[in-house]
Short mmCIF file of C-alpha atoms in Angstrom, two decimals:
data_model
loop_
_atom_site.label_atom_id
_atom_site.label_comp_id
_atom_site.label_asym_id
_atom_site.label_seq_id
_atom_site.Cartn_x
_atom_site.Cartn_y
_atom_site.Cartn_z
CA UNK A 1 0.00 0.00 0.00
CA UNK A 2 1.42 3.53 -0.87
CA UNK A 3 1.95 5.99 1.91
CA UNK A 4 0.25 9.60 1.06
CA UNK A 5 1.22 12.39 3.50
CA UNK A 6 -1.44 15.15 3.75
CA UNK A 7 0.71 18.55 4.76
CA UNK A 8 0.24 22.02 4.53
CA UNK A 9 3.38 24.75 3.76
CA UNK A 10 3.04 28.45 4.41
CA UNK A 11 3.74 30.44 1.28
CA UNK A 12 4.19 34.15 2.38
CA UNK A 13 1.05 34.01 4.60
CA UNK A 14 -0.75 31.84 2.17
CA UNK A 15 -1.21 28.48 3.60
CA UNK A 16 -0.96 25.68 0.27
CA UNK A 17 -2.69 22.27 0.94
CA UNK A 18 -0.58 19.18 -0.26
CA UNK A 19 -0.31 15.94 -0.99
CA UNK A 20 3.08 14.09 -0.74
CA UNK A 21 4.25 10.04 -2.03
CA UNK A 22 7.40 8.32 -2.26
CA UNK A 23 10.71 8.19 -1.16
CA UNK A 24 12.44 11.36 -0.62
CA UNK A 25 15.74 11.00 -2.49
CA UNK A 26 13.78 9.06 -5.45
CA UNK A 27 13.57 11.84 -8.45
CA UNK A 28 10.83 14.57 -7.56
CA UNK A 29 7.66 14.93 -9.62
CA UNK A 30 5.20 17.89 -9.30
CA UNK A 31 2.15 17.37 -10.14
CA UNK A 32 -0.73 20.60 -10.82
CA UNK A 33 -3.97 20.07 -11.37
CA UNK A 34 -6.60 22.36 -13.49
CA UNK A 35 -9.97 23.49 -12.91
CA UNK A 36 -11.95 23.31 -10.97
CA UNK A 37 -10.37 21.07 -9.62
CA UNK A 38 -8.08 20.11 -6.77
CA UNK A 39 -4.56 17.67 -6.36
CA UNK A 40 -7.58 15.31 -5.57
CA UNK A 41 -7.66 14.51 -9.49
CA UNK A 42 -4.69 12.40 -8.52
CA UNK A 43 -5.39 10.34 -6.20
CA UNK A 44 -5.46 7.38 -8.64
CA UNK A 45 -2.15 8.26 -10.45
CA UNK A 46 -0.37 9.01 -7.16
CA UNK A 47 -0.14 5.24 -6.11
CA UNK A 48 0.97 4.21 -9.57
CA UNK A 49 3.57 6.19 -9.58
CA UNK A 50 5.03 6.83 -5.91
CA UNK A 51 7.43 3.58 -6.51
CA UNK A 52 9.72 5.76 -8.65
CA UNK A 53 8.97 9.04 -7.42
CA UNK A 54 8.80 11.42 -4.94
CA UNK A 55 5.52 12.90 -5.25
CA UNK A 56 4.00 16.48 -4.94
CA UNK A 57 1.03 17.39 -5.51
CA UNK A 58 -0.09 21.32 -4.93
CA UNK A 59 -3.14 22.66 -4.14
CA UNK A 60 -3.45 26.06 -5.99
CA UNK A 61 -4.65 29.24 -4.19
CA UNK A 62 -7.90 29.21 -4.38
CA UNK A 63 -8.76 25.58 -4.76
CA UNK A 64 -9.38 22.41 -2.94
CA UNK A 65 -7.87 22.36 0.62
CA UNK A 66 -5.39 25.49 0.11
CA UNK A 67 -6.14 29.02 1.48
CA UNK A 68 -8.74 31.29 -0.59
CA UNK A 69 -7.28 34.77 0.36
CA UNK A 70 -9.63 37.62 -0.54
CA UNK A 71 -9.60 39.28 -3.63
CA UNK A 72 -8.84 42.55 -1.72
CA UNK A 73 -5.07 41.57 -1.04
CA UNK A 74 -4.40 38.43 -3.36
CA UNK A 75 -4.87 39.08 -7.11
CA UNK A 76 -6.03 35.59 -8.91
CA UNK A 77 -3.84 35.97 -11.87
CA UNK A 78 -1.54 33.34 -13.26
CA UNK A 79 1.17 35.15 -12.61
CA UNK A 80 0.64 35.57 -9.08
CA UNK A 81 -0.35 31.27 -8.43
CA UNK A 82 3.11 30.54 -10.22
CA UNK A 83 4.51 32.85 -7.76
CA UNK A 84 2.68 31.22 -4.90
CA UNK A 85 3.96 27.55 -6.58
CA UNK A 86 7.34 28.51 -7.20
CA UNK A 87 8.05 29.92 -3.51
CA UNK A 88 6.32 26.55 -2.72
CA UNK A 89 8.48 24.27 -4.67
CA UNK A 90 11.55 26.04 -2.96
CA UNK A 91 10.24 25.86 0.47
CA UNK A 92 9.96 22.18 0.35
CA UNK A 93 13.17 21.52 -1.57
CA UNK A 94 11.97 20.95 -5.04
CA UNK A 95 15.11 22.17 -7.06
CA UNK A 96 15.07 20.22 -9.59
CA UNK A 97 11.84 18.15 -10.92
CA UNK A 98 9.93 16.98 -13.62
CA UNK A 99 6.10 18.24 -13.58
CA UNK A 100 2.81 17.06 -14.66
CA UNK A 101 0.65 19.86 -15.97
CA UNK A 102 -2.90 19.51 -16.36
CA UNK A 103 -4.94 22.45 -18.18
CA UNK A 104 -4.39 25.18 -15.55
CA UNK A 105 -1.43 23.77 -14.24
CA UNK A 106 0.48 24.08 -17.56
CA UNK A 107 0.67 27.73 -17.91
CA UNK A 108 1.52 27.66 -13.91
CA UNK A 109 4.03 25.59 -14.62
CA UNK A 110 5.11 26.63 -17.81
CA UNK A 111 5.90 29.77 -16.17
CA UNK A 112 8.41 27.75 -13.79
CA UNK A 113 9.89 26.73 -16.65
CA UNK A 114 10.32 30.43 -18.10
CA UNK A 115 11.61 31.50 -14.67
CA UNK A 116 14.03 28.97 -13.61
CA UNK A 117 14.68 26.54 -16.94
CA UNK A 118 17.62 24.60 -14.65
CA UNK A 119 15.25 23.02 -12.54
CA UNK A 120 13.14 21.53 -14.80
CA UNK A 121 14.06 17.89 -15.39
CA UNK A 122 11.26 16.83 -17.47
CA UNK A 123 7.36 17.96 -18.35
CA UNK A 124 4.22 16.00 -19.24
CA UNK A 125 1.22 17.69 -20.21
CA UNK A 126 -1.91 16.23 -19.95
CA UNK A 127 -4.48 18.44 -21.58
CA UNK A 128 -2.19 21.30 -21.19
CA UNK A 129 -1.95 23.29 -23.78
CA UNK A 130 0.55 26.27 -25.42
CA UNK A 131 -0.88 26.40 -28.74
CA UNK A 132 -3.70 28.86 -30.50
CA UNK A 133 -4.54 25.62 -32.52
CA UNK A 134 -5.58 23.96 -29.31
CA UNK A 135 -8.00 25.75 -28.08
CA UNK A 136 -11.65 25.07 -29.45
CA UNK A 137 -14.92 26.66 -29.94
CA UNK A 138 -15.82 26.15 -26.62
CA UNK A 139 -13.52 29.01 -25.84
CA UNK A 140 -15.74 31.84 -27.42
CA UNK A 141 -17.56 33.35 -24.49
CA UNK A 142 -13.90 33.17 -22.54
CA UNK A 143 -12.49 34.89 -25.51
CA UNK A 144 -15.42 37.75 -25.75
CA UNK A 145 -14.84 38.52 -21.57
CA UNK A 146 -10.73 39.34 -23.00
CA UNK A 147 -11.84 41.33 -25.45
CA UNK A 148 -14.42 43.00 -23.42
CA UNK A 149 -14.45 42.73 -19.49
CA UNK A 150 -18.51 43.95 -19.31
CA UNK A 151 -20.43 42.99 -16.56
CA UNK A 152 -22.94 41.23 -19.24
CA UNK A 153 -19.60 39.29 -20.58
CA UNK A 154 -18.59 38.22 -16.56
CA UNK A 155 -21.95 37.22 -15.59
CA UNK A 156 -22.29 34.80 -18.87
CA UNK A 157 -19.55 32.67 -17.70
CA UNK A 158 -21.13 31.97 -14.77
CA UNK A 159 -23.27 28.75 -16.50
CA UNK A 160 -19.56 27.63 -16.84
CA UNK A 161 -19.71 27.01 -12.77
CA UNK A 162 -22.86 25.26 -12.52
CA UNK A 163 -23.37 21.92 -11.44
CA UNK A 164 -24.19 20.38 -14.74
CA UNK A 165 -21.11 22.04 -16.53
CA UNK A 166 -18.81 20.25 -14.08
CA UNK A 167 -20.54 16.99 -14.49
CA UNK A 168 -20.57 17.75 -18.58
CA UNK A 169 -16.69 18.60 -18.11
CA UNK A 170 -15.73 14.91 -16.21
CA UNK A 171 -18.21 12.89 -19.08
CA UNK A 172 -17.82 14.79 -22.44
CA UNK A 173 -16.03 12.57 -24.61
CA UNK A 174 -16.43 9.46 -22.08
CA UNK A 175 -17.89 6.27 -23.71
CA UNK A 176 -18.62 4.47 -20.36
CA UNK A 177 -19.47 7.35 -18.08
CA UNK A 178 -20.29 4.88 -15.35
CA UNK A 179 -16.28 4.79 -15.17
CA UNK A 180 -16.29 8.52 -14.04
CA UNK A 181 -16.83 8.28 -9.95
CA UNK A 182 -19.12 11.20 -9.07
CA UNK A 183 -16.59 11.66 -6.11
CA UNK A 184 -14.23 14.18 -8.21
CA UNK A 185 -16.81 16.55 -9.56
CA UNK A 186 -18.70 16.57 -6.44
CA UNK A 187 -16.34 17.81 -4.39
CA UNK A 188 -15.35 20.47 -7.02
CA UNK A 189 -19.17 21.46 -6.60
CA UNK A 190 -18.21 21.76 -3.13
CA UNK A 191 -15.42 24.34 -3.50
CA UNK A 192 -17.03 26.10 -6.38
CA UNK A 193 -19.76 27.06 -3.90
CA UNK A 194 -17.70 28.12 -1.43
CA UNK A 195 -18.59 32.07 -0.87
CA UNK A 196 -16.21 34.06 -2.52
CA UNK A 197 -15.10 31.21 -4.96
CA UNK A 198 -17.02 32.33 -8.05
CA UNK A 199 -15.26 35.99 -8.40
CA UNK A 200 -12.36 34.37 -8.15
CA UNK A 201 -12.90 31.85 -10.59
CA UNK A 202 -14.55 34.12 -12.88
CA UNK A 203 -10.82 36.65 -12.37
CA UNK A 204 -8.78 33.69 -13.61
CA UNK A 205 -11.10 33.40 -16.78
CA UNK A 206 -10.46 36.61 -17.46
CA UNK A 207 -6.49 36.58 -16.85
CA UNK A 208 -6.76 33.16 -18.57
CA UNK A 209 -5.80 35.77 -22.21
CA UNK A 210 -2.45 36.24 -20.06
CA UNK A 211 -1.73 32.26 -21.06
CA UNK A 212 -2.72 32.67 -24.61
CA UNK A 213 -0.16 36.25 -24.97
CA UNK A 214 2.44 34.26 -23.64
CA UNK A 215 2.12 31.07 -25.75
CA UNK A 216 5.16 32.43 -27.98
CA UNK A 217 7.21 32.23 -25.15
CA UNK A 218 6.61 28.75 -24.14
CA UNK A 219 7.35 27.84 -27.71
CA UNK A 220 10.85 29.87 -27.30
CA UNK A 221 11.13 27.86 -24.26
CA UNK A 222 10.47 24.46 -25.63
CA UNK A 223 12.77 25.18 -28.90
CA UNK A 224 15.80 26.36 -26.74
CA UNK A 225 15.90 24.07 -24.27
CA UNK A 226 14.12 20.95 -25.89
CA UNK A 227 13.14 19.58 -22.44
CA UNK A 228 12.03 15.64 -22.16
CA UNK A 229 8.67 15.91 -23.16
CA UNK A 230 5.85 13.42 -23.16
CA UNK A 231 2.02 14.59 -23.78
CA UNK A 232 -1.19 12.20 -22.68
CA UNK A 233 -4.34 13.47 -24.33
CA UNK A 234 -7.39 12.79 -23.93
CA UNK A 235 -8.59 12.81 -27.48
CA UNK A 236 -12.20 13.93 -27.43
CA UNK A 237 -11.48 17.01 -25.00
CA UNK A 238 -14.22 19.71 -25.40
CA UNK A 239 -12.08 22.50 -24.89
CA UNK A 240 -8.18 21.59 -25.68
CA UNK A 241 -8.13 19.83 -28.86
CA UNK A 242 -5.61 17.12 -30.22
CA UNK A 243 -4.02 19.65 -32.33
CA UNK A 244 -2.39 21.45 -29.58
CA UNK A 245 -0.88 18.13 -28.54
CA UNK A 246 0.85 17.49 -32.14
CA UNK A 247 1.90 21.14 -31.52
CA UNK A 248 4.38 20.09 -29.23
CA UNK A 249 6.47 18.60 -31.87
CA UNK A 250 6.85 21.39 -34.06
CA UNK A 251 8.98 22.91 -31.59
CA UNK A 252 10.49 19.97 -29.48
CA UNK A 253 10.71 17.57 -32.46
CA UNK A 254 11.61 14.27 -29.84
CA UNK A 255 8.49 15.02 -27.61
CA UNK A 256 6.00 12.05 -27.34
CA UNK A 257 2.86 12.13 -27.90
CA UNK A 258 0.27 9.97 -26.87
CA UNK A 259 -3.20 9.75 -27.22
CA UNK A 260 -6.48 8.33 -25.22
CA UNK A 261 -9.87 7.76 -26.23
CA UNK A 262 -11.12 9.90 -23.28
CA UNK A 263 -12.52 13.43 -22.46
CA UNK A 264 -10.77 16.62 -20.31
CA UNK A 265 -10.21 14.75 -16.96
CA UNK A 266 -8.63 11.55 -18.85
CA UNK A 267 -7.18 10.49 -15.42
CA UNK A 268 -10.68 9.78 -14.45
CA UNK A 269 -10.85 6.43 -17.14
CA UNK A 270 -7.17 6.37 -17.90
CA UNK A 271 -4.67 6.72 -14.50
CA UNK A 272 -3.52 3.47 -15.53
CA UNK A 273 -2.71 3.89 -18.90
CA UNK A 274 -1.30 7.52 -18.62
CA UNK A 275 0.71 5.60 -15.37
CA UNK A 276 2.40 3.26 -17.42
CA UNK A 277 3.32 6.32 -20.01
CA UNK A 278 5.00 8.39 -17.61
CA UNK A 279 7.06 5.23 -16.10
CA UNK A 280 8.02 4.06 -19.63
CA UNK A 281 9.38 8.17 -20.15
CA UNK A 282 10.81 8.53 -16.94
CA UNK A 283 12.10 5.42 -15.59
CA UNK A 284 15.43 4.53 -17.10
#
């Protein structure tokens, strides 16, 4: 049976939730999660993987069990929670690690990478994207909040929060969605309704345009330093299409990429699968 530690680190007054596997001298993997979700996303990947690795895995400010600080003193940019994840990383001794980055987590970690390109050891992206061509449709009313921040633009993307959009986001693209367990978009329900947690959900959509204007500086990243790179898609994803995985290679032409016959939250029908990927990339 695998060993999960449950800790919390103070981040400059912000107190970050974590979950931690594995032996401590084994090679470190970070692992961030997207929304609206929480590290709970991998709590079926964690055992799979804490043989090989030692195993972080973040709560974000502003999700699942880390603090929510008001919108008053903390600005919920992207900029700011790779701040918040970078100062965690070093508080915890993280100096050098690969990272698994899952639709919010990419540009969070992508911005590690930007910052501090030496401690990077390797990167899979699940669903994480850097690419204009991998972003869909489903995008739009996202896309007409950047170009104008009305009131009538913010309160349209609240529907994006409800209860059935959540479900919708787990099952899209799922063949068997009696292999999705409610418990992961139930308790994302749970934090969504938190008081408070809508504005700042509804902030990061907005700053979400940040991501997309710095896209061309990931890809600078990717073709100067050609990291290890392996991507596990899930295929029939609503909102970040397979074409942003394919990207990948354009600029890291060695990058894997692999692909599963699954929706968004492809650890939900796949941990197994997208297990085995990661320990044939990693484990030499």
């Amino acid at each position: 049976m695998t060993s999960i530690a449950y800790r919390y680190a103070d981040v400059d007054g912000v107190k970050v939730f974590y979950r931690e596997a594995g032996r401590l001298h084994a090679p470190k993997l970070l692992l961030l999660h997207g929304f609206p979700s929480s590290s709970h996303m991998f709590r079926d990947l964690i055992p799979k993987l804490a043989e090989h690795f030692h195993i972080v895995a973040p709560d974000l400010p502003g999700f699942g069990q880390s603090d929510m600080p008001s919108r008053d003193v903390f600005a919920y940019t992207f900029d700011k929670l790779a701040k918040v994840i970078e100062r965690f990383t070093e508080g915890i001794g993280f100096d050098r690690f690969a990272m698994y980055v899952f639709d919010y987590g990419a540009p969070t970690g992508f911005r590690l990478a930007l910052a501090h390109p030496e401690r990077i050891a390797a990167i899979i992206s699940q669903n994480g994207n850097a690419y204009e061509e991998g972003l869909s449709e489903n995008w739009n009313p996202i896309r007409a909040y950047w170009q104008e921040a009305s009131s009538a633009n913010r309160e349209a993307l609240r529907e994006l929060l409800a209860h059935e959009t959540t479900v919708w986001q787990y099952t899209h693209g799922v063949h068997d969605a009696t292999r999705v367990s409610p418990d992961g978009y139930s308790l994302d329900d749970f934090y969504l309704s938190r008081p408070g947690a809508a504005e700042v959900q509804l902030d990061l959509f907005g700053d979400y345009r940040s991501n997309v204007e710095l896209y061309p500086a990931f890809q600078q990243y990717f073709r100067a330093y050609q990291p290890p790179f392996l991507a596990v898609w899930g295929k029939n994803d609503p909102f970040f299409l397979p074409a942003g995985a394919e990207a990948f290679r354009r600029d890291m032409p060695g990058a894997v990429v692999r692909f599963f016959d699954t929706g968004h939250f492809a650890l939900e029908t796949h941990a197994g699968e997208i297990a085995a990927a990661i320990s044939e990339f990693l484990v030499r």
